Coordinates of C-alpha atoms in Angstrom, one line a residue:
X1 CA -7.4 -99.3 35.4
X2 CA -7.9 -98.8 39.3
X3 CA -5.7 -95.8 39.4
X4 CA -7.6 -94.1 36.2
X5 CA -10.7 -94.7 37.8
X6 CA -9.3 -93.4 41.2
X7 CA -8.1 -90.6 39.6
X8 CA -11.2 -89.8 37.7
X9 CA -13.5 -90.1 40.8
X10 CA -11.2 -87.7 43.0
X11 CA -11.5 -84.9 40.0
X12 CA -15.3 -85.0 39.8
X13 CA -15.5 -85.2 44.1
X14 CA -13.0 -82.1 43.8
X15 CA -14.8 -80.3 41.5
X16 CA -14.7 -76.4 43.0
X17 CA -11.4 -76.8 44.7
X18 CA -8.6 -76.6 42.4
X19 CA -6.1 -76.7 44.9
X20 CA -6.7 -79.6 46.3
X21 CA -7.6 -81.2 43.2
X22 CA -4.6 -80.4 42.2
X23 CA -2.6 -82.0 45.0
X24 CA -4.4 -85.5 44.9
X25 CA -4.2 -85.2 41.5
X26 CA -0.5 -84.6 41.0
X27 CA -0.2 -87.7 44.0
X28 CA -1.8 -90.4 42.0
X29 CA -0.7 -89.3 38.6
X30 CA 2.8 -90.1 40.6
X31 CA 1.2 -93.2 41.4
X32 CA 0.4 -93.8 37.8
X33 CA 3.4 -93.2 36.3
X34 CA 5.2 -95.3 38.7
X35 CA 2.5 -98.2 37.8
X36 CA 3.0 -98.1 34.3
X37 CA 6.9 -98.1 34.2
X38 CA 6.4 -101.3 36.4
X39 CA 4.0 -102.8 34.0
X40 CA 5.7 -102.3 30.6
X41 CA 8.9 -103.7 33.0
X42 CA 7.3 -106.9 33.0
X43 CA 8.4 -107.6 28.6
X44 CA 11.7 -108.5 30.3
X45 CA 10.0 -112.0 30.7
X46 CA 10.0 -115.7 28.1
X47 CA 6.8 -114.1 26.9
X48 CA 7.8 -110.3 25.9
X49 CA 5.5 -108.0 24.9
X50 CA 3.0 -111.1 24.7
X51 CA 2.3 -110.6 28.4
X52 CA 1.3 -106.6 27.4
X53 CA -1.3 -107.7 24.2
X54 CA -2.8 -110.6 26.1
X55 CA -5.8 -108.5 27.0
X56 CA -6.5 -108.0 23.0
X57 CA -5.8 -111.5 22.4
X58 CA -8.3 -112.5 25.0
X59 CA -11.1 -110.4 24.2
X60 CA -10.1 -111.6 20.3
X61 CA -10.4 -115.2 21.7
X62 CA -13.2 -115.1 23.5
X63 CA -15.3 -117.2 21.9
X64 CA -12.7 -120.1 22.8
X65 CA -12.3 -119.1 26.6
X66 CA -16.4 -119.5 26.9
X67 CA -15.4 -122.8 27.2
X68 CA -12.9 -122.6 30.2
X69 CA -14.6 -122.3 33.6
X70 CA -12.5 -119.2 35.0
X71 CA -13.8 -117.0 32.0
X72 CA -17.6 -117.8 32.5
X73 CA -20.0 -115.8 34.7
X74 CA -20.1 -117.1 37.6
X75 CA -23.1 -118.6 38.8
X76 CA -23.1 -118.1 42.7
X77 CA -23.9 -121.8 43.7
X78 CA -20.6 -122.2 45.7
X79 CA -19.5 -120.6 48.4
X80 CA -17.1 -118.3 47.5
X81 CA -18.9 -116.8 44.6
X82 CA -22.3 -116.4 46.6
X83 CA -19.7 -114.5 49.4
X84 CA -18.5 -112.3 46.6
X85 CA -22.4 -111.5 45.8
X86 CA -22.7 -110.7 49.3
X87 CA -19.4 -108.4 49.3
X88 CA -21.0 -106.9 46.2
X89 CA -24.3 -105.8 47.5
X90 CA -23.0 -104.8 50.8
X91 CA -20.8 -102.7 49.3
X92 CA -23.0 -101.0 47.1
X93 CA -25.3 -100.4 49.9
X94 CA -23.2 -98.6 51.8
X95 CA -21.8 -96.7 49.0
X96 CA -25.5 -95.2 49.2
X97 CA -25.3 -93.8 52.3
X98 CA -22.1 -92.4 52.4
X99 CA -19.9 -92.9 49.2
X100 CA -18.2 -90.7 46.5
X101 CA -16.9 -91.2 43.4
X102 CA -13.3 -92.0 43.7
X103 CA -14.9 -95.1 45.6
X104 CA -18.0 -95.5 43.3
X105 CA -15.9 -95.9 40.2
X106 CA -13.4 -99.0 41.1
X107 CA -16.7 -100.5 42.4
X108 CA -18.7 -100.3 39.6
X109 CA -15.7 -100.8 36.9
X110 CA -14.8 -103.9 39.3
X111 CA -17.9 -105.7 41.1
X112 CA -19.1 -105.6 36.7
X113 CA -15.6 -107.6 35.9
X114 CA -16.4 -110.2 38.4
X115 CA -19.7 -110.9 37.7
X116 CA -18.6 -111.2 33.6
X117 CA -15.9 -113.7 34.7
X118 CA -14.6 -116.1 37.6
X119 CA -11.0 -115.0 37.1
X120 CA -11.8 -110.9 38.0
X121 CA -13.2 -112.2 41.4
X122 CA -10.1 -112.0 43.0
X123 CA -9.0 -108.4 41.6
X124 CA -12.7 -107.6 42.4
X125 CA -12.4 -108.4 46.2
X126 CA -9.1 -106.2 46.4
X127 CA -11.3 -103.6 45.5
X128 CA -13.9 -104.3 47.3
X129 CA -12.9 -104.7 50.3
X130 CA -11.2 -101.3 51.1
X131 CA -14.3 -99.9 49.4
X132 CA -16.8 -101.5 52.2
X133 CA -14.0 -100.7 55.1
X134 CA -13.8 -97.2 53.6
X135 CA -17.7 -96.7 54.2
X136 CA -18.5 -98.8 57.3
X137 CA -19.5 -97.3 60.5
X138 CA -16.8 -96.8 62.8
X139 CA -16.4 -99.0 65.4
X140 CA -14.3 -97.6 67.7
X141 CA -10.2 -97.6 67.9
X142 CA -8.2 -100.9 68.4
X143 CA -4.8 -99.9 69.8
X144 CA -1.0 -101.3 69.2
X145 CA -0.7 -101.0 72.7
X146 CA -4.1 -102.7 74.1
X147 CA -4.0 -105.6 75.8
X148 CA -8.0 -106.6 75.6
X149 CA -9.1 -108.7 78.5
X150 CA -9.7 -112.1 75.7
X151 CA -6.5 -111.1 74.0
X152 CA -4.4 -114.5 75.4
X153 CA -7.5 -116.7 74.6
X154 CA -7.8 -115.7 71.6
X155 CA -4.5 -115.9 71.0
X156 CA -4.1 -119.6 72.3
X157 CA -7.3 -120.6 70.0
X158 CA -5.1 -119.4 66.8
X159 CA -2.0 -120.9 67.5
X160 CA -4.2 -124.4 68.4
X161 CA -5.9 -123.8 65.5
X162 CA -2.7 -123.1 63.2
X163 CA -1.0 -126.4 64.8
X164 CA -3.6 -128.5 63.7
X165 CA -4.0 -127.0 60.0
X166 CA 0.0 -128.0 60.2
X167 CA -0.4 -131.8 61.7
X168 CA -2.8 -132.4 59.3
X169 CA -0.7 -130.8 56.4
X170 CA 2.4 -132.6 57.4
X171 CA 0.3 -135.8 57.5
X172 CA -0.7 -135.7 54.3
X173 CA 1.2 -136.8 50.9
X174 CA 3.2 -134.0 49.4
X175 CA 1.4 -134.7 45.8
X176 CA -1.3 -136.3 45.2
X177 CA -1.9 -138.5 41.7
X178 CA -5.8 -139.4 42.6
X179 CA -7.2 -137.4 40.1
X180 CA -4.4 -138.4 37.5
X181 CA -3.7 -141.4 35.0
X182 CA -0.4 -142.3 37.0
X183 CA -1.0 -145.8 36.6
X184 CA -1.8 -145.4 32.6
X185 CA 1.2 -142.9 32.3
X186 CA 3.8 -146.2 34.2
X187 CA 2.1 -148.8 31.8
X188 CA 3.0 -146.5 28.9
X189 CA 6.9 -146.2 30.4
X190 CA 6.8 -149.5 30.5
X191 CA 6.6 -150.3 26.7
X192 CA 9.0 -147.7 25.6
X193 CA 7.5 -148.6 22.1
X194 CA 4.7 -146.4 22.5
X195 CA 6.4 -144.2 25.3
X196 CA 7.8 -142.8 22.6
X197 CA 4.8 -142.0 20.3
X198 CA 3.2 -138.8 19.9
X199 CA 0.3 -138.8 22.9
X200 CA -3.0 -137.2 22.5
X201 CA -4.6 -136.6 26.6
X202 CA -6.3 -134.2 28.2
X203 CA -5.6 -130.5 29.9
X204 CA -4.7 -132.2 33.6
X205 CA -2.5 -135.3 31.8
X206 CA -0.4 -132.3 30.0
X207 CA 0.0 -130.9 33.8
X208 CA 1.0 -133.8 35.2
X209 CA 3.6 -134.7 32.3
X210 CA 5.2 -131.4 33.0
X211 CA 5.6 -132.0 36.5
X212 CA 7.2 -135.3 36.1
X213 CA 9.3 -134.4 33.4
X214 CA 9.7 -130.7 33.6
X215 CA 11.0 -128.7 30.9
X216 CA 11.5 -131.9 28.5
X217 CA 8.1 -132.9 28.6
X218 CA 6.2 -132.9 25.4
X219 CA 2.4 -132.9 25.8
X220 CA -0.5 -132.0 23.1
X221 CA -2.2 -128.8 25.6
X222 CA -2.0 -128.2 29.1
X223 CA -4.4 -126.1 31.5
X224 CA -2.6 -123.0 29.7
X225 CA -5.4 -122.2 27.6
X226 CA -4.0 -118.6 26.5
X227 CA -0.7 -119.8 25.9
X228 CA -1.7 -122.1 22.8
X229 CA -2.8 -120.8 19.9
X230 CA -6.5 -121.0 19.1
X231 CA -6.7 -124.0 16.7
X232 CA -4.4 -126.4 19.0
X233 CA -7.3 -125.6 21.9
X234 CA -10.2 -125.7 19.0
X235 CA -8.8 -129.6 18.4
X236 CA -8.6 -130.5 21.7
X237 CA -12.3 -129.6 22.2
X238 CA -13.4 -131.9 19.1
X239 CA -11.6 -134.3 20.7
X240 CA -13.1 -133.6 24.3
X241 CA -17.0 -133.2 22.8
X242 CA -16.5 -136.5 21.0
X243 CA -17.6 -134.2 17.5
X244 CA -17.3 -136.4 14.5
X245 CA -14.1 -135.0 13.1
X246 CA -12.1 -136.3 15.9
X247 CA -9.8 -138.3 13.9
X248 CA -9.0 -135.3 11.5
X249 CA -7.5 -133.7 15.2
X250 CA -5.5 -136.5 15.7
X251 CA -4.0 -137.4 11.8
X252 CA -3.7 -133.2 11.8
X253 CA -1.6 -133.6 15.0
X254 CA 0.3 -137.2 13.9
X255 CA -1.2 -138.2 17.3
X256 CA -0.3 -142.6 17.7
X257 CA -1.5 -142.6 21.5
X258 CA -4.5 -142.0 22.9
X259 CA -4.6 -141.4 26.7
X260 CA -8.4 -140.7 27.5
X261 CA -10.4 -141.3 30.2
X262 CA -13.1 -144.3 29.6
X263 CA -15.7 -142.0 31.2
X264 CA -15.4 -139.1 28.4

């Protein structure tokens, strides 16, 4: 999508000058053609051409992923999304003043994906980004070869700075279980009689299973949403919501154990 858009922006910039219209051109339809052998590449995967339809499936589907957090607006309360606002109207702003269209285009196409969904706020900043550089006022030349005056402070603050992200890293457990029934999950091993039941959880007990018991675990759903198909993720929201046909969910799914937390 970026390259399209890059390529349709550089043919309306370069309208009146076929030749070198012609030159980008032929340079990102290169580009393009390199981009899509890579893409349809990536069938040679567990999930096959799955991983080239997902798009359909997910706008298909998209009433289900309204309920996952990563496909919802975002609402710029935290942090990061009100910095992606910022990025946003920044960018736009200086599109004004000295912008074209084969920068216009990715920003408009891009900054809309993000604000229609969490997950595009990452592709979004890509995007963005090089856009705002692309339009900044210059600020002068930085140099391989300068040595600037603050250059070794600077440099000691980052490497005091990096140490400490490390001692505190290194300090800290490799995994941690807070947020996870690990002390259910042992009193279940503990009476393999109902170990070995069919267990109905939650999303983040399926993840947890799976890194305990890697590829022999068997959980109900994990945080996966798109890799299930719709009704599996339909059931697991009566059962999240509480709705009155819970216990058609689990007799559908032959479910025996319940792990669920006592707060839900």
């Amino acid at each position: 999508v970026l390259i399209v858009l890059v390529l349709l922006g550089t043919l309306l910039d370069r309208r009146g000058d076929g030749t070198a219209a012609r030159e980008v051109v032929s340079h990102e339809l290169r580009v393009l053609g390199m981009t899509v052998l890579g893409i349809a590449l990536a069938v040679i995967g567990p999930l096959g051409i799955d991983v080239l339809t997902f798009p359909v499936k997910a706008l298909s589907g998209s009433d289900t992923f309204d309920e996952i957090v990563e496909w919802q607006a975002p609402g710029f309360r935290s942090g990061s999304e009100q910095a992606f606002l910022a990025l946003a109207l920044l960018t736009v702003a200086a599109l004004v003043r000295r912008g074209n269209w084969r920068l216009a285009l990715p920003t408009i196409v891009f900054a809309g994906a993000g604000a229609y969904a969490l997950r595009n706020v990452v592709m979004a900043t890509v995007v963005l980004v090089p856009v705002l550089a692309a339009c900044a006022p210059r600020l002068g030349t930085l140099r391989s070869d300068s040595r600037p005056g603050l250059g070794v402070v600077f440099s000691a603050v980052c490497v005091a700075v990096a140490a400490l992200f490390a001692a505190v890293a290194l300090g800290a457990p490799a995994v941690a279980f807070d947020a996870y029934p690990d002390q259910a999950l042992a009193w279940l091993d503990d009476r393999p009689a109902l170990a070995g039941e069919r267990l109905g959880h939650d999303m983040a007990t399926g993840n947890l299973l799976e890194v305990l018991d890697g590829t022999t675990a068997r959980v109900m759903i994990d945080d996966r949403v798109d890799m299930y198909p719709a009704e599996v993720f339909d059931g697991y929201l009566t059962l999240l919501e509480g709705d009155a046909a819970w216990s058609e969910v689990l007799d559908e799914h032959a479910i025996d154990v319940v792990l669920w937390s006592t707060d839900e």
